[in-house]
Short mmCIF file of C-alpha atoms in Angstrom, two decimals:
data_model
loop_
_atom_site.label_atom_id
_atom_site.label_comp_id
_atom_site.label_asym_id
_atom_site.label_seq_id
_atom_site.Cartn_x
_atom_site.Cartn_y
_atom_site.Cartn_z
CA ASP A 1 32.00 -7.86 3.23
CA THR A 2 34.25 -4.86 3.70
CA GLY A 3 32.00 -2.33 2.02
CA VAL A 4 32.64 -0.30 -1.12
CA SER A 5 36.32 0.08 -1.96
CA GLN A 6 38.00 2.47 -4.34
CA ASP A 7 41.45 2.52 -5.79
CA PRO A 8 43.60 4.56 -5.79
CA ARG A 9 42.80 6.85 -2.90
CA HIS A 10 44.85 9.67 -4.35
CA LYS A 11 46.02 10.41 -7.89
CA ILE A 12 48.15 13.29 -9.08
CA THR A 13 48.46 13.56 -12.83
CA LYS A 14 49.67 16.04 -15.40
CA ARG A 15 47.21 17.84 -17.57
CA GLY A 16 46.52 15.89 -20.73
CA GLN A 17 47.17 12.47 -19.27
CA ASN A 18 44.59 9.71 -18.94
CA VAL A 19 43.57 8.31 -15.58
CA THR A 20 41.48 5.32 -14.56
CA PHE A 21 39.80 4.68 -11.23
CA ARG A 22 38.39 1.44 -9.94
CA CYS A 23 35.42 0.74 -7.68
CA ASP A 24 34.48 -2.56 -6.06
CA PRO A 25 30.89 -2.40 -4.74
CA ILE A 26 29.25 -4.44 -2.05
CA SER A 27 28.91 -7.87 -3.60
CA GLU A 28 25.13 -8.27 -3.57
CA HIS A 29 24.43 -4.73 -4.78
CA ASN A 30 23.12 -4.45 -8.31
CA ARG A 31 23.30 -0.68 -8.63
CA LEU A 32 26.52 1.21 -8.82
CA TYR A 33 26.89 5.00 -8.97
CA TRP A 34 29.73 7.41 -9.72
CA TYR A 35 29.68 10.90 -8.28
CA ARG A 36 32.01 13.86 -8.28
CA GLN A 37 32.46 16.08 -5.23
CA THR A 38 34.25 19.41 -5.11
CA LEU A 39 35.06 21.46 -2.02
CA GLY A 40 31.96 22.77 -0.29
CA GLN A 41 29.55 20.92 -2.56
CA GLY A 42 27.49 17.78 -2.29
CA PRO A 43 28.05 14.76 -4.50
CA GLU A 44 27.12 15.44 -8.12
CA PHE A 45 25.82 12.50 -10.08
CA LEU A 46 27.91 11.30 -13.02
CA THR A 47 26.58 7.94 -14.09
CA TYR A 48 25.07 4.70 -12.83
CA PHE A 49 24.83 1.03 -13.66
CA GLN A 50 22.21 -1.60 -13.05
CA ASN A 51 24.27 -4.75 -13.16
CA GLU A 52 26.44 -4.33 -16.27
CA ALA A 53 24.11 -1.88 -18.07
CA GLN A 54 24.95 1.80 -17.93
CA LEU A 55 21.48 3.31 -17.64
CA GLU A 56 22.02 7.00 -17.28
CA LYS A 57 24.76 9.60 -17.66
CA SER A 58 24.73 13.14 -16.40
CA ARG A 59 25.20 16.07 -18.75
CA LEU A 60 28.21 16.80 -16.56
CA LEU A 61 29.89 13.76 -18.07
CA SER A 62 31.79 15.01 -21.09
CA ASP A 63 33.01 12.77 -23.91
CA ARG A 64 36.35 12.54 -22.14
CA PHE A 65 34.73 10.45 -19.41
CA SER A 66 33.84 6.82 -19.82
CA ALA A 67 32.70 4.20 -17.35
CA GLU A 68 32.34 0.46 -17.55
CA ARG A 69 31.07 -2.32 -15.32
CA PRO A 70 31.98 -5.58 -16.99
CA LYS A 71 30.04 -8.57 -15.77
CA GLY A 72 28.18 -6.38 -13.28
CA SER A 73 30.91 -6.52 -10.68
CA PHE A 74 33.62 -3.87 -10.30
CA SER A 75 33.51 -0.65 -12.26
CA THR A 76 36.08 1.64 -13.78
CA LEU A 77 35.89 5.35 -14.54
CA GLU A 78 38.36 6.70 -17.09
CA ILE A 79 39.11 10.32 -17.78
CA GLN A 80 40.98 11.03 -20.99
CA ARG A 81 43.07 14.17 -21.63
CA THR A 82 42.62 15.41 -18.06
CA GLU A 83 42.06 19.11 -17.44
CA GLN A 84 42.63 21.12 -14.28
CA GLY A 85 38.89 21.42 -13.89
CA ASP A 86 38.71 17.65 -13.42
CA SER A 87 40.41 18.00 -10.03
CA ALA A 88 37.88 16.68 -7.53
CA MET A 89 36.98 13.76 -5.30
CA TYR A 90 35.43 10.92 -7.32
CA LEU A 91 33.03 8.86 -5.28
CA CYS A 92 31.61 5.45 -5.93
CA ALA A 93 28.51 4.10 -4.25
CA SER A 94 26.34 1.02 -4.51
CA SER A 95 22.87 0.05 -3.41
CA PHE A 96 20.72 -3.07 -3.43
CA ARG A 97 17.60 -1.40 -4.87
CA ALA A 98 16.55 1.97 -6.22
CA ASP A 99 14.79 2.96 -2.98
CA THR A 100 17.44 1.77 -0.54
CA GLU A 101 20.39 3.67 0.81
CA ALA A 102 23.60 4.00 -1.13
CA PHE A 103 26.84 2.95 0.51
CA PHE A 104 29.86 5.00 -0.39
CA GLY A 105 33.53 4.25 -0.78
CA GLN A 106 36.14 6.65 0.58
CA GLY A 107 36.70 8.20 -2.82
CA THR A 108 39.59 8.87 -5.13
CA ARG A 109 41.04 12.36 -4.90
CA LEU A 110 42.26 13.51 -8.29
CA THR A 111 44.65 16.43 -8.62
CA VAL A 112 45.51 17.61 -12.15
CA VAL A 113 48.64 19.74 -12.29
CA GLY B 1 13.63 16.83 -11.51
CA ASN B 2 14.43 15.91 -7.96
CA SER B 3 16.31 18.36 -5.76
CA VAL B 4 17.34 18.87 -2.14
CA THR B 5 17.91 22.20 -0.45
CA GLN B 6 19.84 22.51 2.79
CA MET B 7 20.51 25.46 5.02
CA GLU B 8 23.78 27.25 4.48
CA GLY B 9 26.63 26.57 6.83
CA PRO B 10 28.75 26.55 8.77
CA VAL B 11 26.64 26.01 11.85
CA THR B 12 28.73 26.78 14.92
CA LEU B 13 27.55 25.58 18.32
CA SER B 14 28.86 25.07 21.81
CA GLU B 15 28.92 21.54 23.22
CA GLU B 16 25.53 20.40 24.59
CA ALA B 17 23.61 22.88 22.47
CA PHE B 18 20.52 21.91 20.44
CA LEU B 19 21.05 21.29 16.74
CA THR B 20 18.71 21.75 13.83
CA ILE B 21 19.77 21.52 10.19
CA ASN B 22 16.98 22.27 7.76
CA CYS B 23 16.35 20.21 4.65
CA THR B 24 13.56 20.53 2.11
CA TYR B 25 13.08 18.54 -1.05
CA THR B 26 11.34 18.56 -4.41
CA ALA B 27 10.43 15.20 -5.90
CA THR B 28 7.80 13.41 -7.86
CA GLY B 29 6.23 10.44 -6.22
CA TYR B 30 7.23 9.30 -2.77
CA PRO B 31 10.94 9.41 -2.17
CA SER B 32 12.98 7.80 0.55
CA LEU B 33 14.89 10.38 2.55
CA PHE B 34 18.35 10.15 4.11
CA TRP B 35 20.92 12.01 6.15
CA TYR B 36 24.55 11.21 5.52
CA VAL B 37 27.55 12.44 7.52
CA GLN B 38 31.08 13.01 6.29
CA TYR B 39 33.81 13.31 8.90
CA PRO B 40 37.06 15.00 7.89
CA GLY B 41 39.08 12.84 5.51
CA GLU B 42 36.42 10.13 5.34
CA GLY B 43 33.69 9.02 2.93
CA LEU B 44 29.96 9.59 3.35
CA GLN B 45 28.27 7.38 5.93
CA LEU B 46 24.54 6.86 6.30
CA LEU B 47 23.32 8.52 9.51
CA LEU B 48 19.60 7.81 9.34
CA LYS B 49 16.72 7.29 6.92
CA ALA B 50 12.94 7.38 6.55
CA THR B 51 11.01 5.73 3.78
CA LYS B 52 7.46 7.07 4.12
CA ALA B 53 5.54 10.03 5.42
CA ASP B 54 5.59 10.60 9.21
CA ASP B 55 8.40 8.07 9.68
CA LYS B 56 11.10 9.16 12.10
CA GLY B 57 14.67 8.07 11.49
CA SER B 58 17.07 8.09 14.41
CA ASN B 59 20.64 7.15 15.14
CA LYS B 60 23.38 8.25 17.60
CA GLY B 61 21.03 10.78 19.19
CA PHE B 62 20.09 12.37 15.84
CA GLU B 63 16.50 12.39 14.61
CA ALA B 64 14.64 13.47 11.50
CA THR B 65 10.92 13.17 10.65
CA TYR B 66 9.63 12.76 7.10
CA ARG B 67 7.09 15.57 6.65
CA LYS B 68 5.25 15.16 3.34
CA GLU B 69 3.01 18.19 3.85
CA THR B 70 5.99 20.54 4.17
CA THR B 71 8.37 18.39 2.04
CA SER B 72 10.94 18.57 4.79
CA PHE B 73 13.33 16.27 6.64
CA HIS B 74 15.07 18.43 9.25
CA LEU B 75 17.91 16.93 11.25
CA GLU B 76 17.89 17.48 15.02
CA LYS B 77 19.98 16.54 18.02
CA GLY B 78 19.28 17.55 21.58
CA SER B 79 22.86 17.88 22.81
CA VAL B 80 25.74 18.02 20.38
CA GLN B 81 29.30 16.90 21.14
CA VAL B 82 32.63 18.00 19.72
CA SER B 83 32.81 14.66 17.95
CA ASP B 84 29.70 15.55 15.93
CA SER B 85 31.69 18.15 13.98
CA ALA B 86 31.35 17.07 10.36
CA VAL B 87 29.50 17.86 7.15
CA TYR B 88 25.89 16.64 6.96
CA PHE B 89 24.15 15.86 3.67
CA CYS B 90 20.45 15.46 3.10
CA ALA B 91 19.52 13.16 0.23
CA LEU B 92 16.58 11.49 -1.47
CA THR B 93 16.14 8.57 -3.78
CA TYR B 94 13.53 6.99 -6.02
CA GLY B 95 11.10 9.89 -6.25
CA GLY B 96 8.65 8.15 -8.53
CA GLY B 97 10.90 7.43 -11.42
CA SER B 98 14.31 9.01 -10.95
CA TYR B 99 16.32 6.20 -9.42
CA ILE B 100 19.39 8.27 -8.66
CA PRO B 101 20.28 9.38 -5.12
CA THR B 102 20.22 13.18 -5.14
CA PHE B 103 22.14 15.16 -2.53
CA GLY B 104 22.02 18.61 -1.04
CA ARG B 105 25.18 20.69 -0.93
CA GLY B 106 25.93 19.79 2.67
CA THR B 107 25.96 21.74 5.94
CA SER B 108 29.15 22.01 7.95
CA LEU B 109 28.74 21.67 11.72
CA ILE B 110 31.45 22.93 14.07
CA VAL B 111 31.05 22.18 17.75
CA HIS B 112 33.24 23.97 20.26
CA PRO B 113 34.05 22.63 23.75
#
């Protein structure tokens, strides 16, 4: 297993466009998390899945954000009508259980111009 | 809710100096505690962990002890190297009901030759 992978690594988009990011977790991990990280801050929780069920969403996650994890495998995070404030690193992580460590991908850096 | 507080950075040290990065937490129940490291341009990597009170996690010369009485998990290293320059994040998970890994804002470490 090569760990958690995210695609793309970098995305530059114009304000108002939609973007979609993909995350492939470690194969035996049931839990998948999305975080957002801005400069000088720690990862901020956005949402998480237990298998294919989306169990919790942060209040940070506006209606323009949606995430899916069909069949409990890979996940996608879509941002509609992007705004400059959406510019950040979007991190995906997975873990085997609630009390075990999360393994992170290298992130997708989004720049909205 | 759960939260993690880390000391402000940057921490600037000379090579071979002793390192301490303070971390305290607030959580219900009995969380697992973690230190992650983020090298420039890379994703977060698990550095060490401890899952119950008085456990000591260690890796690559770094150590941290789970202190339930002071709700702390301070990171220490006896002799830092230039290659340890990175951002260090304290985190917790589980916490008696909240299953979401929660991170501090990170502490930047700069080690000079």
